[in-house]
XYZ file of C-alpha atoms in Angstrom:
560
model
C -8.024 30.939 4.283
C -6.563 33.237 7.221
C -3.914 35.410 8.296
C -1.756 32.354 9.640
C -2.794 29.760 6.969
C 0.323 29.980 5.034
C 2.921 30.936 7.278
C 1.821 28.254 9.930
C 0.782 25.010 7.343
C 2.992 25.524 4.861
C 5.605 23.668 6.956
C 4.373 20.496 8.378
C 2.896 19.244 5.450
C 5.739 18.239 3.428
C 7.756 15.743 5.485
C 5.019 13.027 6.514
C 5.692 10.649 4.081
C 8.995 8.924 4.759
C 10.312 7.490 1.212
C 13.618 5.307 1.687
C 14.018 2.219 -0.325
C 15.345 -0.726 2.132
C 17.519 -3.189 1.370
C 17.951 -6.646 3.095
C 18.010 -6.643 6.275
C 19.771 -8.979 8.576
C 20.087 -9.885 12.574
C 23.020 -11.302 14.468
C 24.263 -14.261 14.383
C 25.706 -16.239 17.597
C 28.119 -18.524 18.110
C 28.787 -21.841 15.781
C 27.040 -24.585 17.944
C 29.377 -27.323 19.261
C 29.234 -29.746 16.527
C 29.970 -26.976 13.950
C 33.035 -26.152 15.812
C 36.594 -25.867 13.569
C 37.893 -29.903 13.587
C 41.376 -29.923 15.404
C 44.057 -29.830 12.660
C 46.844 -32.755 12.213
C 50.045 -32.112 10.651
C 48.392 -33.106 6.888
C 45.181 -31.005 7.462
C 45.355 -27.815 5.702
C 43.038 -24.515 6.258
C 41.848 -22.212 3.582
C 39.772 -19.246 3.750
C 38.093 -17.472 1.235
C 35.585 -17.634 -1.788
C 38.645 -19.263 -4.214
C 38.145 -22.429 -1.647
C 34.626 -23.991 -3.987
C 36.134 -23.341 -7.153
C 39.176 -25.177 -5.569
C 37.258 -28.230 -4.766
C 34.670 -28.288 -8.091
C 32.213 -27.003 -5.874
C 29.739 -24.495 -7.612
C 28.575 -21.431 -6.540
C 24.933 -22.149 -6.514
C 25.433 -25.685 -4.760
C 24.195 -23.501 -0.880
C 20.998 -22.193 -3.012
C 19.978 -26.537 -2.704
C 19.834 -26.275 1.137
C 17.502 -22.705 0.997
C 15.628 -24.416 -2.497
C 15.594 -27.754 -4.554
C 14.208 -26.151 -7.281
C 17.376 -24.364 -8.694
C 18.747 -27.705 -9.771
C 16.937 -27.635 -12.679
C 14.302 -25.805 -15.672
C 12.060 -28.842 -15.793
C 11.501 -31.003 -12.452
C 9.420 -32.750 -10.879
C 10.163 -33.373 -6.873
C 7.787 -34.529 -3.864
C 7.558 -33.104 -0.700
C 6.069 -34.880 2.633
C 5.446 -33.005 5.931
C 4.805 -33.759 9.455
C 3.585 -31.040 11.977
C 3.474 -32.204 15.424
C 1.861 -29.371 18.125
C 1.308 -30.800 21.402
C -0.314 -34.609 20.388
C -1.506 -33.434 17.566
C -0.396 -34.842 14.335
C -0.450 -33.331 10.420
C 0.325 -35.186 7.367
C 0.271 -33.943 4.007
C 2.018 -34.581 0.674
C 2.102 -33.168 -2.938
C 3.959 -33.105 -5.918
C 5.959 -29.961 -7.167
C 6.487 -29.542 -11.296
C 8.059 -26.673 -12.651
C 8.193 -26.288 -16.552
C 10.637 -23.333 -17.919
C 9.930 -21.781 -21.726
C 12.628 -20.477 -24.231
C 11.999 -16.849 -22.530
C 12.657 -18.206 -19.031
C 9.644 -17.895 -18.061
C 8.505 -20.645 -15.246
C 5.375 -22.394 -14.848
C 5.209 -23.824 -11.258
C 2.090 -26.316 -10.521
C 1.307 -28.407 -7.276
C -0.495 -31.664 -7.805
C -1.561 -33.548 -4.469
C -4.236 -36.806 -3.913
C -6.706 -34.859 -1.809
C -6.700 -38.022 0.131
C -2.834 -36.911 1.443
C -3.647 -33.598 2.783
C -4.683 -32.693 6.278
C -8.099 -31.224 6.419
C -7.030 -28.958 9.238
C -4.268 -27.855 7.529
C -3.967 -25.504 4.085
C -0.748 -27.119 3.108
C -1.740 -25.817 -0.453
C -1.151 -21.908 0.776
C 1.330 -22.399 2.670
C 3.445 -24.788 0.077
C 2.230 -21.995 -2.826
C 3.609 -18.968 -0.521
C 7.208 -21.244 0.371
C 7.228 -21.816 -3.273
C 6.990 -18.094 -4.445
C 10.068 -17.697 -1.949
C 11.888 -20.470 -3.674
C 11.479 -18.926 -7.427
C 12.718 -15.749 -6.702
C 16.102 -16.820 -4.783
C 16.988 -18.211 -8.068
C 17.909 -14.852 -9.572
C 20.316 -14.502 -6.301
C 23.833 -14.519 -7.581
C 25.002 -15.648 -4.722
C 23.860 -16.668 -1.220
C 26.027 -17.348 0.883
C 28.961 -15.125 2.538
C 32.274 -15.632 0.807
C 34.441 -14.620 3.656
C 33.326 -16.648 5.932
C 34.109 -19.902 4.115
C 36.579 -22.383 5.862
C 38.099 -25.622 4.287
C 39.887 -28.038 6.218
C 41.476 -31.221 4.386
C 40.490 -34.346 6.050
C 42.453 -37.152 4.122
C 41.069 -39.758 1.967
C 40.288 -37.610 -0.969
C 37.776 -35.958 1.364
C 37.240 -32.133 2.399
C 34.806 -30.373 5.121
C 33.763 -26.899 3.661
C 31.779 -24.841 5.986
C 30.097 -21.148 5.915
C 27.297 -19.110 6.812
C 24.586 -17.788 4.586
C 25.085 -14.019 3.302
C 23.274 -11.416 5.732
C 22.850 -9.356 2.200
C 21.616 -12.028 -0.169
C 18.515 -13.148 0.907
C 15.155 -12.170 0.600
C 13.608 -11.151 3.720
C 10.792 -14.161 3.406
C 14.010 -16.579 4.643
C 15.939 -14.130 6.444
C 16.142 -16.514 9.310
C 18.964 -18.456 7.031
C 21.259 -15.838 8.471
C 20.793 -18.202 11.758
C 22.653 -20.680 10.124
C 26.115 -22.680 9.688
C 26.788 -24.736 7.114
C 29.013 -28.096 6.555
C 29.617 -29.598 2.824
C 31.198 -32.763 2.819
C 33.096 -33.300 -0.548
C 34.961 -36.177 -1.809
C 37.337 -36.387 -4.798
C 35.656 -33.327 -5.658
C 32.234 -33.902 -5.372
C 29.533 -32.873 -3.005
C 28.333 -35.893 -0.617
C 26.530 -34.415 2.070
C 25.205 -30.915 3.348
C 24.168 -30.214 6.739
C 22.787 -27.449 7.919
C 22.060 -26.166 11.217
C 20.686 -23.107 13.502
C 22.631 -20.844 15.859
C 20.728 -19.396 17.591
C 16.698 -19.437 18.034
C 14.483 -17.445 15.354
C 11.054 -17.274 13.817
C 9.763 -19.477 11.213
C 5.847 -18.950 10.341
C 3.863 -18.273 14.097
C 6.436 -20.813 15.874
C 9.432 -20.262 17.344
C 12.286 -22.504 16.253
C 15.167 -23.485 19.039
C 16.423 -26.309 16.831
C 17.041 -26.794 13.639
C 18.735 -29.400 11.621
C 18.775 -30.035 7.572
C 20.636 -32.805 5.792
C 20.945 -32.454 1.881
C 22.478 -35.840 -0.030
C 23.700 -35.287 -3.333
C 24.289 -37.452 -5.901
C 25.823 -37.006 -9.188
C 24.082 -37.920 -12.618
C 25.522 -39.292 -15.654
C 25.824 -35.906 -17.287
C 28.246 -34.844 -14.458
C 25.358 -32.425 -12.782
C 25.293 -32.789 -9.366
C 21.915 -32.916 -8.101
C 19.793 -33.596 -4.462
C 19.220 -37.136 -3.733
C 17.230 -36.189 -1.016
C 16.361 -33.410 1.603
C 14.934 -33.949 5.036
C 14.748 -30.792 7.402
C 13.712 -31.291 11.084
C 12.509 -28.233 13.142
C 11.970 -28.074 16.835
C 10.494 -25.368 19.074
C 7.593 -24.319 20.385
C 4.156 -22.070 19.748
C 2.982 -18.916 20.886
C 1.381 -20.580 23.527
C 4.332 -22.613 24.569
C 3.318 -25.578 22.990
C 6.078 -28.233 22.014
C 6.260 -27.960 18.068
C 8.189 -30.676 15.733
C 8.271 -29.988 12.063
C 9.817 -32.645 9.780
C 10.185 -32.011 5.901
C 11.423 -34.821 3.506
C 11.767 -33.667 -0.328
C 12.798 -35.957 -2.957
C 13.518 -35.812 -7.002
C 11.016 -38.015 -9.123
C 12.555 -36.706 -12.653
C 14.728 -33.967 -14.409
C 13.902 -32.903 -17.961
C 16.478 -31.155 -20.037
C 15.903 -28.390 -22.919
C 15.046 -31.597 -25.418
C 12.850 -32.832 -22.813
C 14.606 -35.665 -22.585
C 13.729 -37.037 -18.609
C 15.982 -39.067 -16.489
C 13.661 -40.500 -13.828
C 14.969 -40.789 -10.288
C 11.769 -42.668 -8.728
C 9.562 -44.278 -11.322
C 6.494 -45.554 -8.726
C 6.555 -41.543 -7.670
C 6.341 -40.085 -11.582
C 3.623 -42.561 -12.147
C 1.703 -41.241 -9.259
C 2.120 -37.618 -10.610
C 0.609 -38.784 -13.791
C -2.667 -40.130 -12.360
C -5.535 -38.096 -13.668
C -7.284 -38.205 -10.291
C -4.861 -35.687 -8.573
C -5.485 -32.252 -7.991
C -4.402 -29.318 -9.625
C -3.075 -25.996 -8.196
C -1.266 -23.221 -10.546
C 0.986 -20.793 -8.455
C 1.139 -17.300 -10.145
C 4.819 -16.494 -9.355
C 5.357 -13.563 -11.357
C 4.481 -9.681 -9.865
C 3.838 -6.682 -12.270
C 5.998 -4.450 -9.964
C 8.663 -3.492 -8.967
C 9.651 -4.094 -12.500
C 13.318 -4.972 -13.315
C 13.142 -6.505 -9.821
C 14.943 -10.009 -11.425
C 17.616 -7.356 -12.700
C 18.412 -6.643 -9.235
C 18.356 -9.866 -7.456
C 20.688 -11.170 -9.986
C 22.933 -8.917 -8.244
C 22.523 -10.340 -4.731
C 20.135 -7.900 -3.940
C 16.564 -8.270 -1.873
C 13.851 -6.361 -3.103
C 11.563 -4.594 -1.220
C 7.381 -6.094 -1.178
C 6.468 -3.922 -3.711
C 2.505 -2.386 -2.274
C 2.541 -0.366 1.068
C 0.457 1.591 3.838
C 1.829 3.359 6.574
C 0.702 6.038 9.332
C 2.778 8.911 10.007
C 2.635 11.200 12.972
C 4.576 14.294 12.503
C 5.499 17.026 15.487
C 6.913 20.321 14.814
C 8.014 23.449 16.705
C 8.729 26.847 14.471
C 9.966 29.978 16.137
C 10.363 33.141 13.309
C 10.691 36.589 12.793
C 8.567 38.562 10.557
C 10.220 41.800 7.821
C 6.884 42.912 6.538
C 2.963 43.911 7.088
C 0.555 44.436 4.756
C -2.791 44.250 5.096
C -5.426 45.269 2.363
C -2.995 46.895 0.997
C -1.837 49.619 3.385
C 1.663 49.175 5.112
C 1.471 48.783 8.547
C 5.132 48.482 9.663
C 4.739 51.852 11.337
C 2.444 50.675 13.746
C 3.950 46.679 14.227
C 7.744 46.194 13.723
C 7.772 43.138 12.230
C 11.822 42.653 12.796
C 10.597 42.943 16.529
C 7.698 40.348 16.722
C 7.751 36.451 16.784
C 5.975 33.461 16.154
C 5.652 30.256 18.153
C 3.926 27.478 16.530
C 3.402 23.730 16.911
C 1.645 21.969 14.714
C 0.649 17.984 14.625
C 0.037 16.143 11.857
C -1.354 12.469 11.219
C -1.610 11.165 7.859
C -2.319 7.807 5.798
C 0.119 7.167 3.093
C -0.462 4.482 0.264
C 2.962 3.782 -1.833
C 4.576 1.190 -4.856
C 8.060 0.593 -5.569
C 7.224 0.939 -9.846
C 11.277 0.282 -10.083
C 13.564 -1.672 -7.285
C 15.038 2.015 -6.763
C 12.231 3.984 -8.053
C 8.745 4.171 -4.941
C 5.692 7.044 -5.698
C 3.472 7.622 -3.046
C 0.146 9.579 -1.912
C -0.895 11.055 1.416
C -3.839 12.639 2.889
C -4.359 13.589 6.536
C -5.286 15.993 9.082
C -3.305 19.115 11.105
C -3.878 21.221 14.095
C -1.755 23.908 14.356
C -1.521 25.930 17.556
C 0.098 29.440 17.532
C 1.043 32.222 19.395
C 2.100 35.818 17.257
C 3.456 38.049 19.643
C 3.572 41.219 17.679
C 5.657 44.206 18.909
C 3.343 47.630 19.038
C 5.177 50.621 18.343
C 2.776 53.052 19.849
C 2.745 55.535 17.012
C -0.780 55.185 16.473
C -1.310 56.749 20.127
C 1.773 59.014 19.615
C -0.007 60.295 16.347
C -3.466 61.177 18.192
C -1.265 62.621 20.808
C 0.091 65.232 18.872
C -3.299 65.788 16.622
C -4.682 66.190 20.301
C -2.080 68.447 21.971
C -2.358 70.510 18.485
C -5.931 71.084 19.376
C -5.812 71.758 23.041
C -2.175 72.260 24.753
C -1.797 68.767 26.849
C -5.234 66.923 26.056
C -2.652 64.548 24.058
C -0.831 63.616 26.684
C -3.984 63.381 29.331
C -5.006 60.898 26.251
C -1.632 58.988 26.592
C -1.992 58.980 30.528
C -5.108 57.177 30.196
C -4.311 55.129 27.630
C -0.681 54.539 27.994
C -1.180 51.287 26.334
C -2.374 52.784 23.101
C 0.933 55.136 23.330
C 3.588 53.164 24.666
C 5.330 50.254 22.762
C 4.907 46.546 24.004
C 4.348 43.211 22.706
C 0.433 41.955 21.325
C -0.359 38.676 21.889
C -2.730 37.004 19.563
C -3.500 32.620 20.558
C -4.726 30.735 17.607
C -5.848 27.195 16.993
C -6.602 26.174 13.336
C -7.163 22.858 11.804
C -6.797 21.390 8.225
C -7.288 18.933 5.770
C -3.998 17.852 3.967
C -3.213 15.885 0.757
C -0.056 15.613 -1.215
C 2.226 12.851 -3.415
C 5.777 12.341 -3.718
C 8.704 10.168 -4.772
C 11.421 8.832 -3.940
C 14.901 7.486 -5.665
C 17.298 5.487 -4.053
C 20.855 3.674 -4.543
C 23.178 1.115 -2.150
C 26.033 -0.608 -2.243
C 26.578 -3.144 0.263
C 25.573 -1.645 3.818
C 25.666 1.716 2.486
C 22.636 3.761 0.536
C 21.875 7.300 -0.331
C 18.194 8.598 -1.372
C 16.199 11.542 -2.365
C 12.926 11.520 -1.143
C 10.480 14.587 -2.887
C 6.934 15.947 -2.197
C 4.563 18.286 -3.121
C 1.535 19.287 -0.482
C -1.060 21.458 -0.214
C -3.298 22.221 2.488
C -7.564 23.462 3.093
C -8.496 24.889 6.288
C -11.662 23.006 8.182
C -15.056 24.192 6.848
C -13.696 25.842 3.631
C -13.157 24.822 -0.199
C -10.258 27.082 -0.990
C -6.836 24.556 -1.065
C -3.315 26.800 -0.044
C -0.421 27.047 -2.692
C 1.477 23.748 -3.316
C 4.838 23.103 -0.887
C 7.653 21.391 -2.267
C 10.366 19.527 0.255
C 13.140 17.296 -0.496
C 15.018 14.777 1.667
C 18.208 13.893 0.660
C 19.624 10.858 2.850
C 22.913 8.674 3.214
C 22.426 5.963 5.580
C 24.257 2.623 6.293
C 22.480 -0.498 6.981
C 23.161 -2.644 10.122
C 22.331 -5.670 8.681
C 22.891 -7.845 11.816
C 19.753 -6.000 13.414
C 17.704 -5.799 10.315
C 17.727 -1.772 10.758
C 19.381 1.326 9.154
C 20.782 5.207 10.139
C 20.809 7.497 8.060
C 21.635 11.727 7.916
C 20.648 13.910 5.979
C 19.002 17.388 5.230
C 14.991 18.392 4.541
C 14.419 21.165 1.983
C 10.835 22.606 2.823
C 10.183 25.463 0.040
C 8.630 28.060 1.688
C 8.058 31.713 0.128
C 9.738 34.516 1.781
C 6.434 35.945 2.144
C 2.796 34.908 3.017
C -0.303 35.742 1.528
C -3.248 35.208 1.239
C -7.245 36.016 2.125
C -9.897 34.907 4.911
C -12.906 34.279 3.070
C -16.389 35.785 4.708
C -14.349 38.727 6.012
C -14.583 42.236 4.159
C -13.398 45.415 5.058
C -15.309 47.890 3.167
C -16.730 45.806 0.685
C -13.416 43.724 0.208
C -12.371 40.311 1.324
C -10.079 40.426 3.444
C -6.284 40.095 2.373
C -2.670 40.208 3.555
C 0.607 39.930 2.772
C 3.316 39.286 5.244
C 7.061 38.570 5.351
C 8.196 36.078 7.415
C 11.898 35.498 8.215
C 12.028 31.246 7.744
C 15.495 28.836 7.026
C 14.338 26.325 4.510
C 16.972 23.982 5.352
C 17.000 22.168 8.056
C 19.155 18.790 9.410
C 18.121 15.730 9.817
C 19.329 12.043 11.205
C 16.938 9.375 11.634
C 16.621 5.190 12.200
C 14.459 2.464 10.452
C 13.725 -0.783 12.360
C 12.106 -3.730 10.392
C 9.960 -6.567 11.986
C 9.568 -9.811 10.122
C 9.046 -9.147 6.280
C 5.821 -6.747 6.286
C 6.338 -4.263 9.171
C 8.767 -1.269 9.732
C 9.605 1.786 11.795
C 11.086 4.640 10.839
C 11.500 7.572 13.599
C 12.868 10.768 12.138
C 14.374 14.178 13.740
C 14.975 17.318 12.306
C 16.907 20.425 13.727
C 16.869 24.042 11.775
C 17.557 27.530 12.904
C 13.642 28.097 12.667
C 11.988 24.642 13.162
C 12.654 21.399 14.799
C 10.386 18.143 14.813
C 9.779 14.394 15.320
C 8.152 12.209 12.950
C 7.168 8.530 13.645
C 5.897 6.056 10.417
C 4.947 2.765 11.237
C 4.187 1.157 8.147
C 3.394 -2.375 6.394
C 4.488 -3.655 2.549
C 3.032 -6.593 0.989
């Protein structure tokens, strides 16, 4: 360890970890296409606004959840799904068979049963129908998904009523997000659901295509029991590849049976449930559950997305420290005589790059682990009194009348005040964990983000004292732009003094040791932005201002 080990590490190491839990996140939506324009009122049409409109018209509040998933109808289903992809002239087919099962405990067992006849060999419908699935299960914990202020009701006559309303920008898991893209139409009559249609607003990103059009048309029907369930679903998608490439994507799901808690089955399509049955098909289990974050159905249940739970990111960290010094000691002998420490400065900048591994254990609870690497470059400019010289002037001048001062003349450096400048350029390894704790409501959130570091210089096995810092944050989510702001302070812990040893150095027959004061703010401000893209990737750029330090730090990371 050296002289500046302390006093120049001890600061960039706490801070390169960025811990703020992120809600869902949402981008704009455009204007309502044409055909989802307000219908032009007569004098016996009457508008209502608000979320009072379903429970005015026996609609439920769950009925959007059918256009985003079939399977919240029901605990026990069976339903099968057909798809055409169309890129270019090219032409996929595939079909398979959906059965979910639910125990006493609510658990769900989800299984996918296909002829392997029915599935495109160029295309792993299986993944891609398991991964759509796991999306599915969790939205139905949502409590609600769609945006209750935007609902609209206009009475059309004949016992009939056109309902129509956008998906919430705070209810849906990130995997879908694109639903924010949408309007929606419910056509009721004599209060019951006939007819859902769904379509785009604007352009968005579905899997590696880019979708221009969009179009989904839910029939209901309503059973014997009163439940109102999907007669059918067919969802048409229009765009085009990365490479430009025309791309048509036509989904058509459909109910084969319902099972209630007695297991008692009402079959919608018998030729289809007798086709599930045959021994000869396939097979596939999907494992829907994840150990962490745990409680994460607790918070869904409140309309709440929860973060991918496992994460990596890279963090590049910047920072500038300008200080003052109130003490020298070295080996032991005070040397503020000689240097006046309230005189002489620092200037450091150190850089920092780190890997950082992290898990959300809770929805609002994430720990997380860091190593990395600094180089710190420094410049002490300490201010020389000059009474070292002025003391062998006088010892001089005491032993021959003006041989002091013809000392001084020649020497005036050694005699005279002025400013030493010492360059240095040290590296180190770095390693640290931390935690962070975080709350929202609506587009607001507040967190506390702490973590403990320590540093080893290059080449030796000796790691520095620990440094705490804390990062309390309030930020507010722009959920239109799937980003967030945030303020806030950073806490870095820093002694008043540094000290420490250079090992291999001895001064008669000791290692060399100091113990300096250093004049440091351990508060400093800070504001900052996140910016997520698609589901797994984010951005977080941070800046923070102090009386004795100032820096940039830049975290690109990726959750799965």
């Amino acid at each position: 360890m050296s002289f500046t080990k302390n006093w120049i590490t001890s600061f960039p190491k706490q801070a390169l970890s960025i811990g703020i839990s992120l809600m869902a996140l949402n981008c704009p939506m455009n204007a309502v296409a044409e055909e989802f324009q307000p219908v032009e009122q007569s004098d016996k049409q009457q508008i209502l606004t608000g979320k009072a409109i379903f429970k005015k018209y026996g609609i439920a509040d769950d009925l959007p959840k059918l256009g985003l998933n079939s399977l919240v109808q029901g605990e026990h289903l069976v339903e099968h799904v057909k798809r055409s992809t169309k890129v270019g002239d090219e032409e996929r087919k595939s079909e398979v068979f959906l059965i979910q099962n639910t125990d006493e405990k609510g658990n769900i067992d989800l299984r996918i049963k296909y002829d392997p006849a029915k599935l495109d060999e160029n295309e792993d419908i299986i993944k891609e129908i398991e991964a759509n699935t796991k999306i599915e299960y969790r939205l139905r914990n949502y409590a609600q998904s769609y945006d209750p202020n935007s609902v609209t009701a206009t009475e059309l006559g004949n016992g009939q009523v056109e309902i129509a309303f956008n998906y919430s920008k705070f209810g849906l898991p990130q995997d879908i997000a694109y639903f924010r893209f949408m309007r929606v139409k419910i056509t009721v009559e004599n209060n019951q659901p006939v007819k859902m249609i769904i379509k785009n607003t604007r352009d968005f990103a579905y899997q590696n295509y880019r979708i221009n059009d969009y179009h989904q048309v839910v029939n209901f029907e309503t059973y014997d029991n009163g439940n109102v369930g999907v007669k059918n679903k067919r969802i048409e998608a229009n765009g085009e590849n990365s490479k430009g490439t025309a791309v048509s994507i036509a989904t058509i799901v459909e109910p084969v049976a319902f099972y209630d808690g007695d297991m008692e089955a009402t079959v919608v399509n018998q030729e289809r449930l007798s086709q599930v049955s045959d021994p000869r098909y396939k097979e596939e289990s999907v494992k829907l559950d994840r150990v962490f974050p745990l409680m994460g159905d607790l918070v869904r249940r409140q309309g709440i997305d929860v973060p991918l739970p496992f994460g990596v990111s890279v963090a590049y960290r910047n920072q500038d420290m300008n200080f003052g010094f109130s003490d020298f000691d070295i080996m032991g002998a005070n040397l503020n005589e000689f240097f006046d420490p309230f005189k002489s400065v620092a200037q450091v900048n150190a850089e920092s790059l780190s890997l950082r591994g992290d898990v959300n254990i809770l929805p609002f609870w994430n720990v997380f682990g860091y190593v990395g690497k600094i180089n710190v470059d420094a410049k002490v400019d300490a201010e020389y009194t000059g009474e070292i010289g002025r003391q062998l002037q006088d010892k001089l001048n005491n032993k021959l009348p003006g041989l002091g001062n013809a000392f001084c003349n020649e020497l005036s450096a050694l005699c005279n005040s002025g400013t030493l400048s010492v360059p240095l350029h040290l590296e180190y390894d770095l390693m640290g964990v931390g935690t962070t704790l975080s709350v929202g409501y609506k587009q607001f959130f507040a967190s506390v983000t702490g973590s403990y570091s320590r540093t080893r210089m290059v080449g030796t096995d000796k790691w520095g004292d620990g440094i705490l810092t804390v990062q309390p944050m309030l930020g507010y989510q722009l959920a239109d732009y799937r980003a967030q702001i945030f303020v806030g302070a950073e806490y870095q812990g820093l002694k008043p003094n540094m000290e420490g040893s250079i090992q291999g150095v001895e001064l008669g027959g000791e290692e060399f040791f100091y113990n300096v004061g250093v004049d440091l703010d351990k508060w400093a401000y800070l504001v900052g932005f996140n910016k997520q893209f698609g589901k797994h990737y984010n951005l977080t750029v941070l800046y923070n201002k102090g009386e004795t330090r100032n820096a940039v730090t830049l975290n690109f990371g990726y959750h799965f």
